[in-house]
PDB file of C-alpha atoms in Angstrom:
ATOM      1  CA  UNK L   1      29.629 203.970-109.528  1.00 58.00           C
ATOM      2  CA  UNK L   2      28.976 207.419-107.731  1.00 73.00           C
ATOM      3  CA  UNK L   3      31.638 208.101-105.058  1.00 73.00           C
ATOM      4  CA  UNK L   4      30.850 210.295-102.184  1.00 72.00           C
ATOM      5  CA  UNK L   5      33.164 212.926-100.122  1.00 71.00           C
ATOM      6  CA  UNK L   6      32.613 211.397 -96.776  1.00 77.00           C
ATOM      7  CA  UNK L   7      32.667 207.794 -95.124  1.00 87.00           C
ATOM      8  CA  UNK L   8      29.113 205.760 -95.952  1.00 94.00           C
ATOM      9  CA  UNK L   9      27.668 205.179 -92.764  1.00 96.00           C
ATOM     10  CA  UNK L  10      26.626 201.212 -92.241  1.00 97.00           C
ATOM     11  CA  UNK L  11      22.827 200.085 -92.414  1.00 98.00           C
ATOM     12  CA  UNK L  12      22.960 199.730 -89.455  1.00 98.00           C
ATOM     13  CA  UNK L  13      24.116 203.599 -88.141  1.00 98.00           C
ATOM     14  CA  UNK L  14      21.415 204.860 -90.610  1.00 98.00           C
ATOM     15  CA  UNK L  15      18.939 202.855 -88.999  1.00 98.00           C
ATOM     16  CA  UNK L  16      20.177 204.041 -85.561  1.00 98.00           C
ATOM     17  CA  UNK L  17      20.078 207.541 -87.404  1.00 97.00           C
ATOM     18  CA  UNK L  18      17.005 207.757 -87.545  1.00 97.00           C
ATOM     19  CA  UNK L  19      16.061 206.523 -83.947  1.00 97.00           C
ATOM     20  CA  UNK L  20      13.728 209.033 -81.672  1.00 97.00           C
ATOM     21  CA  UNK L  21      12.449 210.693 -85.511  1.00 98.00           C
ATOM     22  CA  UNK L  22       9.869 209.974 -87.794  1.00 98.00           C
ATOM     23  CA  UNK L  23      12.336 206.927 -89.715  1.00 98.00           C
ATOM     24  CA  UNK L  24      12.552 205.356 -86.237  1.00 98.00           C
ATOM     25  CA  UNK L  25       9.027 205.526 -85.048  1.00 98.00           C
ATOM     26  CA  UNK L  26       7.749 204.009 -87.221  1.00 98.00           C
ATOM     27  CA  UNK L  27      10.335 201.463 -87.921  1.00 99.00           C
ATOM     28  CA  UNK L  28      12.754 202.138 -91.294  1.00 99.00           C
ATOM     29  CA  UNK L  29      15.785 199.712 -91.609  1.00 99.00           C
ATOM     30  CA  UNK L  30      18.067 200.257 -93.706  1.00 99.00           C
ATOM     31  CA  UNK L  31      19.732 196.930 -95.080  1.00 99.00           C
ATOM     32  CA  UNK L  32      22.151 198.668 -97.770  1.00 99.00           C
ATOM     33  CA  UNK L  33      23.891 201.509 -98.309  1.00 98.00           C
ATOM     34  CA  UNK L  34      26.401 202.711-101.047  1.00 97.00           C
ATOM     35  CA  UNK L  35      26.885 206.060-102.973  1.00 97.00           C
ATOM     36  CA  UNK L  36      23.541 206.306-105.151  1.00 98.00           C
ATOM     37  CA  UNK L  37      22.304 203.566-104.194  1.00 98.00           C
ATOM     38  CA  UNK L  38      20.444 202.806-100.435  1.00 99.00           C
ATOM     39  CA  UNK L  39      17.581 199.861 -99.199  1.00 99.00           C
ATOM     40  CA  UNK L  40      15.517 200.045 -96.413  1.00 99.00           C
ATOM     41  CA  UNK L  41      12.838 197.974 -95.612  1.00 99.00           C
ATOM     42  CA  UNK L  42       9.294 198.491 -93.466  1.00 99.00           C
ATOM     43  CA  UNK L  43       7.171 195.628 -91.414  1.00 99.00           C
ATOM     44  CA  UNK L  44       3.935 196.839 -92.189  1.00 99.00           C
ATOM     45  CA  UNK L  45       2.043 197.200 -88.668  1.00 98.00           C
ATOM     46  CA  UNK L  46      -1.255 198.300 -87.415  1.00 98.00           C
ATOM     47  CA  UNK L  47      -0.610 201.788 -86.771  1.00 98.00           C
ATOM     48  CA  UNK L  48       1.003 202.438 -90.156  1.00 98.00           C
ATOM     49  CA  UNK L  49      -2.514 201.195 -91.985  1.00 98.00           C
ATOM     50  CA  UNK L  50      -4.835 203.606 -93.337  1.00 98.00           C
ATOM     51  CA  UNK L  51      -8.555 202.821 -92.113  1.00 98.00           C
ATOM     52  CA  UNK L  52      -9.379 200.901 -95.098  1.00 97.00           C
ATOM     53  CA  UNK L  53      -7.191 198.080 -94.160  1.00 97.00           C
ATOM     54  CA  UNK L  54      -4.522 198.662 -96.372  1.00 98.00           C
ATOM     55  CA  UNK L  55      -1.011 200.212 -95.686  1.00 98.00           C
ATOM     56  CA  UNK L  56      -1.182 204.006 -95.911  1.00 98.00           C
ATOM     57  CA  UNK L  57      -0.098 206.388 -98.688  1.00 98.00           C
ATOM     58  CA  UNK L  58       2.142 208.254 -96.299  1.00 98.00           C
ATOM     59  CA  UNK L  59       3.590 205.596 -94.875  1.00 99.00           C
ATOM     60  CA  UNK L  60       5.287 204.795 -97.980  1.00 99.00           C
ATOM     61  CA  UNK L  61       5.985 208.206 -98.656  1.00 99.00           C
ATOM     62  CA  UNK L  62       7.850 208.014 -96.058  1.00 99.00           C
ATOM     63  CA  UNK L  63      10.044 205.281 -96.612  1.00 99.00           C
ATOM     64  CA  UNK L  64      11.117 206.153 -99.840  1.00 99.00           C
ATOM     65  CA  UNK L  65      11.523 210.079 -99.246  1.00 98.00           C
ATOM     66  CA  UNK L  66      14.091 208.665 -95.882  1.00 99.00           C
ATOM     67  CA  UNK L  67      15.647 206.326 -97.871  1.00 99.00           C
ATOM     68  CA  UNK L  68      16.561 208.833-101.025  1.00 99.00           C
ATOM     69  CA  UNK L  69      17.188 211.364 -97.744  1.00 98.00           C
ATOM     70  CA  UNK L  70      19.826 209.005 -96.467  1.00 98.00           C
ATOM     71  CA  UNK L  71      21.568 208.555 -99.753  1.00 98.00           C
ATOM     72  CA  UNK L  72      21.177 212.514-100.147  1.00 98.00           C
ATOM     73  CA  UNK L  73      23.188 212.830 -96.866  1.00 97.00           C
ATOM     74  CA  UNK L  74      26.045 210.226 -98.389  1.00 97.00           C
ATOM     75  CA  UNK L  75      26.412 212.064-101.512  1.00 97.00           C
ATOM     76  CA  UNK L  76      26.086 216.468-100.408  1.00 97.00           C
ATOM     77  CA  UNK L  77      29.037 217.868-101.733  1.00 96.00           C
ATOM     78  CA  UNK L  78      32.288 219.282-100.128  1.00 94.00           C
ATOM     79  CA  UNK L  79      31.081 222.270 -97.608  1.00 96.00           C
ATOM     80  CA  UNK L  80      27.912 221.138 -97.553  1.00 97.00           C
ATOM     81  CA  UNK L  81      25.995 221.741 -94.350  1.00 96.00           C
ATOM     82  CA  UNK L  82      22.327 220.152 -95.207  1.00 97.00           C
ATOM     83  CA  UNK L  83      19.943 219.240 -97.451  1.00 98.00           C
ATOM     84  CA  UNK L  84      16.094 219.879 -97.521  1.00 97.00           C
ATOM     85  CA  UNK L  85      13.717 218.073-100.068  1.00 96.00           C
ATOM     86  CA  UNK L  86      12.012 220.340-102.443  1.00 97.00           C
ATOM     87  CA  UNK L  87      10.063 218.732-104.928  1.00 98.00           C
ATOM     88  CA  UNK L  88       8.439 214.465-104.536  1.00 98.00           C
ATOM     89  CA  UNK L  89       6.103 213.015-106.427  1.00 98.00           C
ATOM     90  CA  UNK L  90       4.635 209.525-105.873  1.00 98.00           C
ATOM     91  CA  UNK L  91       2.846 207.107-108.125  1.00 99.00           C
ATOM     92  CA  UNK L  92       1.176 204.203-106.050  1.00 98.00           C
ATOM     93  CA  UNK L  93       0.227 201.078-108.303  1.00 98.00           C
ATOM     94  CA  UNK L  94      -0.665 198.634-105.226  1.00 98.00           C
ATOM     95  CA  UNK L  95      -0.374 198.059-101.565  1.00 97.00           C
ATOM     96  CA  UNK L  96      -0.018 195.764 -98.712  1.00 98.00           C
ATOM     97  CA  UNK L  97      -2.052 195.142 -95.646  1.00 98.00           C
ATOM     98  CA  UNK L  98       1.083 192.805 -93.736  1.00 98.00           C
ATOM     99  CA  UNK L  99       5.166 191.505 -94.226  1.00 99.00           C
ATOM    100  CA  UNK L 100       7.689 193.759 -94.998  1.00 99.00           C
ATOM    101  CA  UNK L 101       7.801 196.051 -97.870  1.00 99.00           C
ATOM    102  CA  UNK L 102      11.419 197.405 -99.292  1.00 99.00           C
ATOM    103  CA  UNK L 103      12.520 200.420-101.378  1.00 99.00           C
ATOM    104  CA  UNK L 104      15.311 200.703-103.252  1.00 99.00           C
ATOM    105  CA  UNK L 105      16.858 204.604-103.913  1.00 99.00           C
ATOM    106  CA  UNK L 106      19.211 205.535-106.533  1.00 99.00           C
ATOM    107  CA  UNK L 107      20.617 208.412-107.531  1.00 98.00           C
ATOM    108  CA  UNK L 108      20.333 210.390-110.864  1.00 99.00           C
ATOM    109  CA  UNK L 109      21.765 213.529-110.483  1.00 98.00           C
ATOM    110  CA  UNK L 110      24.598 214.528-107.672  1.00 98.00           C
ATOM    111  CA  UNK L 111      24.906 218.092-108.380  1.00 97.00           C
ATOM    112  CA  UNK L 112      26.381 221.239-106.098  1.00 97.00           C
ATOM    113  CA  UNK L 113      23.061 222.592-105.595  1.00 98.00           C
ATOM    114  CA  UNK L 114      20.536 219.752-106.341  1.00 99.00           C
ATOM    115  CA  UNK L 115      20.012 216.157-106.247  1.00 99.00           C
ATOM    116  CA  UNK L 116      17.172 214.146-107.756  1.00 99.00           C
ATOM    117  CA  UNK L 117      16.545 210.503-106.578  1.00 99.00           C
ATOM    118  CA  UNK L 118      13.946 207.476-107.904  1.00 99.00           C
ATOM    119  CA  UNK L 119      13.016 205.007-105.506  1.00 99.00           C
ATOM    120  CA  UNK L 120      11.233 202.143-106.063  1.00 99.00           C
ATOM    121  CA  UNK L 121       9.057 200.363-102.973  1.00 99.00           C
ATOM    122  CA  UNK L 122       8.069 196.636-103.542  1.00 99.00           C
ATOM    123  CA  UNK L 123       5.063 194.667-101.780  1.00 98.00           C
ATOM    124  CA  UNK L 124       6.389 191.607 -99.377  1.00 98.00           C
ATOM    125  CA  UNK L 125       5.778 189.633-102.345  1.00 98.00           C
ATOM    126  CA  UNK L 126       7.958 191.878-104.580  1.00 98.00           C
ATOM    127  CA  UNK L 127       5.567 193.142-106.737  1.00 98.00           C
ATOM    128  CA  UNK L 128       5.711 196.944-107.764  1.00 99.00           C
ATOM    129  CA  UNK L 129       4.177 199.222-105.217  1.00 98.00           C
ATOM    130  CA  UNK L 130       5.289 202.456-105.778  1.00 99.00           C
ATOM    131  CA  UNK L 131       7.654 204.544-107.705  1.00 99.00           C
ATOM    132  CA  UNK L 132       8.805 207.972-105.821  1.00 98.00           C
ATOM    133  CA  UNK L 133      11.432 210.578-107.413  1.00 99.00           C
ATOM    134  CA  UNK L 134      12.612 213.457-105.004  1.00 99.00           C
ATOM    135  CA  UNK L 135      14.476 216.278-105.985  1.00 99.00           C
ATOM    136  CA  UNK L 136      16.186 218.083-102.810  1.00 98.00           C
ATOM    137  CA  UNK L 137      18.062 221.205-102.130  1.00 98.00           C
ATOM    138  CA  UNK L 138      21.839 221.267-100.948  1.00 98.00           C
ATOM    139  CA  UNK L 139      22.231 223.562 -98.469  1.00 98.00           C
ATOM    140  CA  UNK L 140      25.560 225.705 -97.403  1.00 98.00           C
ATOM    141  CA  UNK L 141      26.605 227.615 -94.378  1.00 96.00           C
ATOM    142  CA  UNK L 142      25.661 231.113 -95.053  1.00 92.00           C
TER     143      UNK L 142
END
């Protein structure tokens, strides 16, 4: 188990987190949270669809890329001030058009000046609908 430097916040303060920015627009909950390891979950609504129907690329994008964010937060180093995410890269193998679609983001590297994350996002039914790894930037006060 990773440990982290600094109390985890609840699900339910990241959710409130994110409230009034993009995670809280357009609705990110986060149901778990732990050192490496987060879950958040999205009700798939109109305005999130692309026009094709089906729920858009950067909607999911955005899910995981909060959700490895939020874990980022839990795990930045002593003297940390920030992060910022440098590097994502998304592989979408399906979609959903309604329910509620979860990720799941766990760490794989904690480092001083980097972290890399995978996240996984799953279709209501729990089928595979993306896979998502993020590496971000730890930031210090200059």
């Amino acid at each position: 188990m990773t440990t982290s430097p600094r109390p985890v916040p609840s699900p339910d303060d990241l959710t409130a987190f994110g409230a009034g920015h993009l995670p809280g627009l357009i609705g990110i909950r986060f149901t778990h949270a732990e050192p490496g390891l987060l879950r958040s979950e999205l009700t798939v609504r109109p305005e999130l669809l692309a026009p094709n129907g089906f729920l858009h690329a950067a909607s999911v994008v955005a899910l995981a890329d909060t959700t490895c964010g939020y874990g980022t937060r839990i795990l930045l180093p002593e003297g940390a001030q920030s992060f910022t995410t440098i590097e994502l890269k998304s592989n979408h193998l399906g979609t959903a058009r309604e329910g509620t679609v979860t990720c799941e983001a766990r760490s794989v590297h904690a480092g001083r000046t980097t972290q890399v994350w995978d996240a996984e996002v799953r279709a209501p039914d729990g089928k595979l609908m993306a896979l998502f790894r993020c590496t971000q930037a730890v930031l210090y006060p200059r």
